[in-house]
């Protein structure tokens, strides 16, 4: 099968031919029609995470995908050939990922039936980014009437966080660039802050001098956290996706800090499918490319920020 893989950490991703996997017990073989880019894909390719994950080369890249069940292994009860599914297809220990014509998924893992009416290109964009957004909003314990600042709102995770926080009834302040302001407003942001004009903290405190309730931060590095928490009132909470927080130090300032690590499961994907089916949650695709153009795309995306999700069309 065709796949985008690396021969070693730090090597350029290339389109290669590798054997198609076979499903083992409680596994699904899925003919993938689409995969989605996530920043972690390039971290894996560059070797940033090599000490924390088993791996085998050639290593097919990609976490998220969507397609049709081709075959099932023994002891699979909830899926059958012909089912349309979406979820996570990464198994670095066996060199498998979603940037390929076929992928494997465990029945009890992060795979679920595709939302009704969705095409694979949309469904593939959901698992990592949107499930992470869901976990962030749950961790922040957002409620109606609270005010939350979303730092890094323009990417795939940020756009889903904006929508999910607004669905909770929270007032969302989203950091934006000029070309993304209308997009974030349409997704539910009550206020926007252009981070290119003035420091975000100054702009937020100018409008909310008594502070706000929560921050969901997708980009701030550990050395800059002390500044961003200035927008929080005592008792507030900040959640980070990059492990930037020291909860004990924040507690000394009467601030709760939560580092959120996400691994999508079938239950969460089912909840998201319902929200997508109802039209309450929208998935915005930034761009789509065929599989043979994916190696160049990965190099380009590693150098710049995202606006929505980038999807790889496989077949």
Coordinates of C-alpha atoms in Angstrom, one line a residue:
X1 CA 0.0 0.0 0.0
X2 CA 1.0 3.6 -0.5
X3 CA 1.9 5.5 2.7
X4 CA 3.8 8.6 3.9
X5 CA 6.6 7.4 6.2
X6 CA 10.0 8.2 7.6
X7 CA 13.1 5.9 7.4
X8 CA 14.5 7.4 10.6
X9 CA 13.9 10.3 13.0
X10 CA 14.7 13.6 11.4
X11 CA 14.5 12.2 7.9
X12 CA 12.2 13.8 5.4
X13 CA 8.7 12.2 5.1
X14 CA 8.4 10.3 1.8
X15 CA 5.7 8.5 -0.2
X16 CA 6.6 4.8 -0.1
X17 CA 5.2 1.3 -0.7
X18 CA 4.8 -0.8 2.5
X19 CA 2.9 -4.0 3.2
X20 CA -0.7 -3.5 4.2
X21 CA -1.4 -4.6 7.8
X22 CA -3.6 -7.5 8.8
X23 CA -6.1 -7.2 11.7
X24 CA -5.4 -9.2 14.8
X25 CA -7.8 -10.1 17.6
X26 CA -10.2 -7.2 18.4
X27 CA -8.8 -5.1 15.5
X28 CA -10.3 -3.5 12.5
X29 CA -8.6 -3.1 9.1
X30 CA -9.9 0.1 7.6
X31 CA -9.5 1.3 4.0
X32 CA -8.7 4.9 4.8
X33 CA -10.2 7.6 2.6
X34 CA -8.8 10.6 4.5
X35 CA -6.3 11.5 7.2
X36 CA -5.8 14.8 9.1
X37 CA -2.6 16.6 10.0
X38 CA -1.8 17.3 13.7
X39 CA 1.3 19.1 15.0
X40 CA 2.3 16.0 16.9
X41 CA 2.8 14.2 13.6
X42 CA 5.9 16.4 12.8
X43 CA 7.1 16.1 16.4
X44 CA 7.1 12.3 15.9
X45 CA 8.9 12.6 12.6
X46 CA 11.5 14.9 14.1
X47 CA 12.2 12.5 17.0
X48 CA 11.0 14.9 19.7
X49 CA 9.0 12.0 21.3
X50 CA 11.2 9.1 20.5
X51 CA 12.2 8.4 24.1
X52 CA 8.5 8.1 25.1
X53 CA 7.2 5.8 22.4
X54 CA 8.1 2.4 21.0
X55 CA 8.7 2.6 17.3
X56 CA 9.6 0.7 14.1
X57 CA 10.9 1.9 10.8
X58 CA 9.7 2.7 8.2
X59 CA 7.3 4.6 10.4
X60 CA 4.0 5.7 8.8
X61 CA 3.0 9.1 10.1
X62 CA -0.5 10.3 11.1
X63 CA -2.9 9.9 14.0
X64 CA -6.4 10.6 12.7
X65 CA -8.3 9.1 9.8
X66 CA -11.7 8.0 8.4
X67 CA -12.7 5.3 6.0
X68 CA -14.6 2.0 5.6
X69 CA -14.0 -1.2 7.5
X70 CA -12.4 -3.7 5.1
X71 CA -12.0 -6.7 7.5
X72 CA -12.2 -7.5 11.2
X73 CA -10.1 -9.8 13.3
X74 CA -11.4 -12.4 15.8
X75 CA -13.5 -11.2 18.7
X76 CA -14.7 -8.0 17.0
X77 CA -18.4 -7.5 18.0
X78 CA -19.4 -3.9 17.3
X79 CA -18.1 -3.4 13.8
X80 CA -18.4 -5.2 10.5
X81 CA -17.0 -4.8 7.0
X82 CA -18.7 -1.9 5.2
X83 CA -19.1 0.3 8.4
X84 CA -17.9 3.9 8.0
X85 CA -15.6 4.8 10.9
X86 CA -13.3 7.5 12.1
X87 CA -10.8 7.8 14.9
X88 CA -7.1 7.1 15.7
X89 CA -4.9 4.8 13.6
X90 CA -1.5 5.3 15.1
X91 CA 0.6 2.4 16.3
X92 CA 4.2 3.5 16.3
X93 CA 5.4 0.2 17.8
X94 CA 4.3 -1.5 14.6
X95 CA 5.2 1.4 12.3
X96 CA 1.6 2.2 11.5
X97 CA -0.2 5.5 11.1
X98 CA -3.1 7.1 9.2
X99 CA -1.2 8.6 6.2
X100 CA -1.7 5.3 4.4
X101 CA -4.2 3.5 2.2
X102 CA -5.0 1.1 5.1
X103 CA -4.9 1.5 8.9
X104 CA -5.6 -0.6 12.0
X105 CA -7.6 0.3 15.0
X106 CA -8.5 -1.5 18.2
X107 CA -12.2 -2.1 18.7
X108 CA -12.1 -0.9 22.3
X109 CA -9.8 2.1 21.4
X110 CA -10.3 5.4 19.7
X111 CA -12.6 4.5 16.8
X112 CA -16.3 5.1 16.3
X113 CA -18.9 5.1 13.6
X114 CA -18.7 8.2 11.5
X115 CA -21.3 10.9 12.1
X116 CA -24.3 10.6 9.8
X117 CA -24.0 12.8 6.7
X118 CA -20.3 13.5 7.2
X119 CA -17.8 12.9 4.5
X120 CA -14.5 11.2 5.4
X121 CA -12.5 14.5 4.9
X122 CA -14.6 16.1 7.7
X123 CA -14.6 13.1 10.0
X124 CA -10.8 12.7 9.8
X125 CA -10.3 16.2 11.1
X126 CA -12.2 15.5 14.3
X127 CA -10.4 12.9 16.6
X128 CA -7.3 14.5 18.0
X129 CA -8.1 18.2 17.7
X130 CA -11.8 18.2 18.6
X131 CA -11.5 15.5 21.3
X132 CA -8.7 17.6 22.9
X133 CA -11.0 20.6 22.8
X134 CA -13.7 18.6 24.5
X135 CA -11.4 17.5 27.2
X136 CA -10.1 21.1 27.7
X137 CA -13.6 22.5 28.2
X138 CA -14.5 19.7 30.6
X139 CA -11.3 20.2 32.6
X140 CA -12.0 23.9 32.8
X141 CA -15.4 23.2 34.3
X142 CA -16.9 26.0 32.3
X143 CA -20.4 27.1 33.1
X144 CA -23.0 29.6 31.9
X145 CA -22.0 33.2 32.7
X146 CA -18.3 32.6 33.0
X147 CA -15.7 34.3 30.9
X148 CA -12.9 32.3 29.3
X149 CA -9.9 33.4 27.2
X150 CA -8.8 31.0 24.5
X151 CA -5.1 31.6 23.6
X152 CA -4.4 30.1 20.2
X153 CA -8.0 30.1 19.1
X154 CA -7.4 30.1 15.3
X155 CA -6.1 26.5 14.9
X156 CA -8.2 23.3 14.7
X157 CA -8.2 22.7 18.5
X158 CA -8.9 26.4 19.2
X159 CA -11.8 26.6 16.9
X160 CA -13.5 23.6 18.5
X161 CA -12.8 24.9 22.0
X162 CA -14.5 28.2 21.0
X163 CA -17.6 26.4 19.9
X164 CA -17.8 24.0 22.8
X165 CA -17.2 26.7 25.4
X166 CA -19.9 28.8 23.8
X167 CA -22.3 25.8 24.0
X168 CA -21.7 25.7 27.7
X169 CA -22.9 29.3 27.9
X170 CA -19.5 30.8 28.6
X171 CA -18.5 34.2 27.2
X172 CA -15.6 33.4 24.9
X173 CA -12.7 35.8 24.3
X174 CA -10.6 34.5 21.4
X175 CA -7.1 35.5 20.4
X176 CA -7.1 36.2 16.6
X177 CA -5.2 37.7 13.7
X178 CA -7.1 40.1 11.5
X179 CA -7.9 37.5 8.9
X180 CA -9.5 35.1 11.4
X181 CA -11.7 37.5 13.4
X182 CA -14.9 36.9 11.5
X183 CA -14.4 33.1 11.6
X184 CA -14.0 33.1 15.4
X185 CA -17.0 35.4 15.8
X186 CA -19.1 33.0 13.6
X187 CA -18.0 30.1 15.8
X188 CA -19.3 31.7 19.0
X189 CA -16.6 34.1 20.3
X190 CA -18.2 37.1 22.1
X191 CA -15.0 39.1 22.0
X192 CA -11.8 38.9 20.0
X193 CA -8.3 40.1 20.8
X194 CA -5.8 40.8 18.1
X195 CA -2.5 39.5 19.5
X196 CA -0.5 41.4 16.9
X197 CA -1.7 44.9 18.1
X198 CA -1.1 44.9 21.8
X199 CA -0.2 42.3 24.5
X200 CA -3.2 40.0 25.1
X201 CA -3.1 40.5 28.8
X202 CA -3.3 44.3 28.5
X203 CA -6.2 44.1 26.1
X204 CA -8.2 41.6 28.3
X205 CA -7.6 43.5 31.6
X206 CA -8.6 46.8 29.9
X207 CA -12.0 45.3 29.2
X208 CA -12.2 43.1 32.3
X209 CA -10.3 45.0 35.0
X210 CA -11.5 42.5 37.8
X211 CA -10.2 39.6 35.9
X212 CA -11.9 36.6 34.2
X213 CA -12.7 33.1 35.2
X214 CA -10.7 30.8 33.0
X215 CA -7.9 30.6 30.4
X216 CA -7.6 27.7 27.9
X217 CA -4.1 28.0 26.5
X218 CA -2.8 26.1 23.5
X219 CA 0.4 28.0 22.8
X220 CA 2.0 29.7 25.8
X221 CA 5.4 28.3 26.8
X222 CA 6.3 27.7 30.5
X223 CA 8.4 30.8 30.8
X224 CA 5.5 33.0 29.8
X225 CA 2.7 31.5 31.9
X226 CA 3.2 33.9 34.8
X227 CA 2.2 36.7 32.5
X228 CA -1.0 35.2 31.0
X229 CA -2.4 34.2 34.4
X230 CA -2.5 37.9 35.3
X231 CA -5.9 37.9 33.6
X232 CA -7.4 35.5 36.1
X233 CA -9.2 36.5 39.2
X234 CA -8.5 34.5 42.5
X235 CA -10.1 31.0 42.2
X236 CA -9.7 31.0 38.4
X237 CA -8.4 28.2 36.3
X238 CA -5.9 27.8 33.4
X239 CA -5.6 24.7 31.2
X240 CA -2.7 24.0 28.9
X241 CA -2.2 21.4 26.2
X242 CA 1.6 21.6 26.1
X243 CA 2.4 20.8 29.8
X244 CA 3.4 24.4 30.5
X245 CA 1.9 24.7 33.9
X246 CA 3.2 24.1 37.5
X247 CA 0.0 23.5 39.4
X248 CA 1.7 23.9 42.8
X249 CA 3.1 27.3 42.1
X250 CA -0.2 28.4 40.6
X251 CA -2.0 27.2 43.7
X252 CA 0.0 29.7 45.8
X253 CA -1.7 32.4 43.7
X254 CA -5.1 30.8 44.2
X255 CA -5.1 29.7 40.6
X256 CA -5.9 26.1 39.5
X257 CA -3.6 24.8 36.8
X258 CA -4.4 21.7 34.7
X259 CA -2.1 20.2 32.1
X260 CA -4.5 18.3 29.7
X261 CA -3.2 15.2 27.9
X262 CA -5.7 13.8 25.4
X263 CA -6.2 10.3 24.1
X264 CA -9.6 10.1 22.3
X265 CA -11.8 7.2 23.2
X266 CA -14.9 5.8 21.5
X267 CA -17.2 7.4 24.1
X268 CA -15.9 10.9 23.4
X269 CA -16.0 10.4 19.7
X270 CA -19.6 9.3 20.1
X271 CA -20.5 12.5 22.0
X272 CA -18.7 14.6 19.3
X273 CA -20.6 12.7 16.6
X274 CA -23.9 13.7 18.2
X275 CA -22.9 17.4 18.3
X276 CA -21.8 17.3 14.7
X277 CA -25.0 15.5 13.7
X278 CA -27.1 18.2 15.4
X279 CA -25.2 21.0 13.7
X280 CA -24.0 22.4 17.1
X281 CA -20.3 21.7 16.3
X282 CA -18.8 22.6 12.9
X283 CA -15.5 21.4 11.5
X284 CA -13.7 23.9 9.3
X285 CA -11.2 22.5 6.8
X286 CA -8.4 24.8 5.9
X287 CA -7.0 22.8 3.0
X288 CA -7.0 19.4 1.3
X289 CA -4.2 17.7 -0.6
X290 CA -3.8 14.2 -2.2
X291 CA -1.6 11.6 -0.5
X292 CA 1.3 12.1 -2.9
X293 CA 1.6 15.8 -2.0
X294 CA 1.5 15.1 1.8
X295 CA 5.3 15.0 2.3
X296 CA 5.8 18.6 1.0
X297 CA 2.7 19.7 3.0
X298 CA 4.1 18.4 6.2
X299 CA 7.3 20.3 5.7
X300 CA 5.3 23.5 5.0
X301 CA 3.0 23.1 8.0
X302 CA 5.9 22.5 10.4
X303 CA 7.1 26.1 9.6
X304 CA 3.8 27.9 10.0
X305 CA 0.6 28.3 12.1
X306 CA -2.7 26.7 11.2
X307 CA -6.1 28.0 10.4
X308 CA -8.6 25.2 10.9
X309 CA -7.6 21.7 9.8
X310 CA -5.5 20.3 7.0
X311 CA -6.7 17.0 5.5
X312 CA -5.0 14.5 3.3
X313 CA -7.3 12.8 0.7
X314 CA -6.3 9.2 0.2
X315 CA -8.9 7.6 -2.0

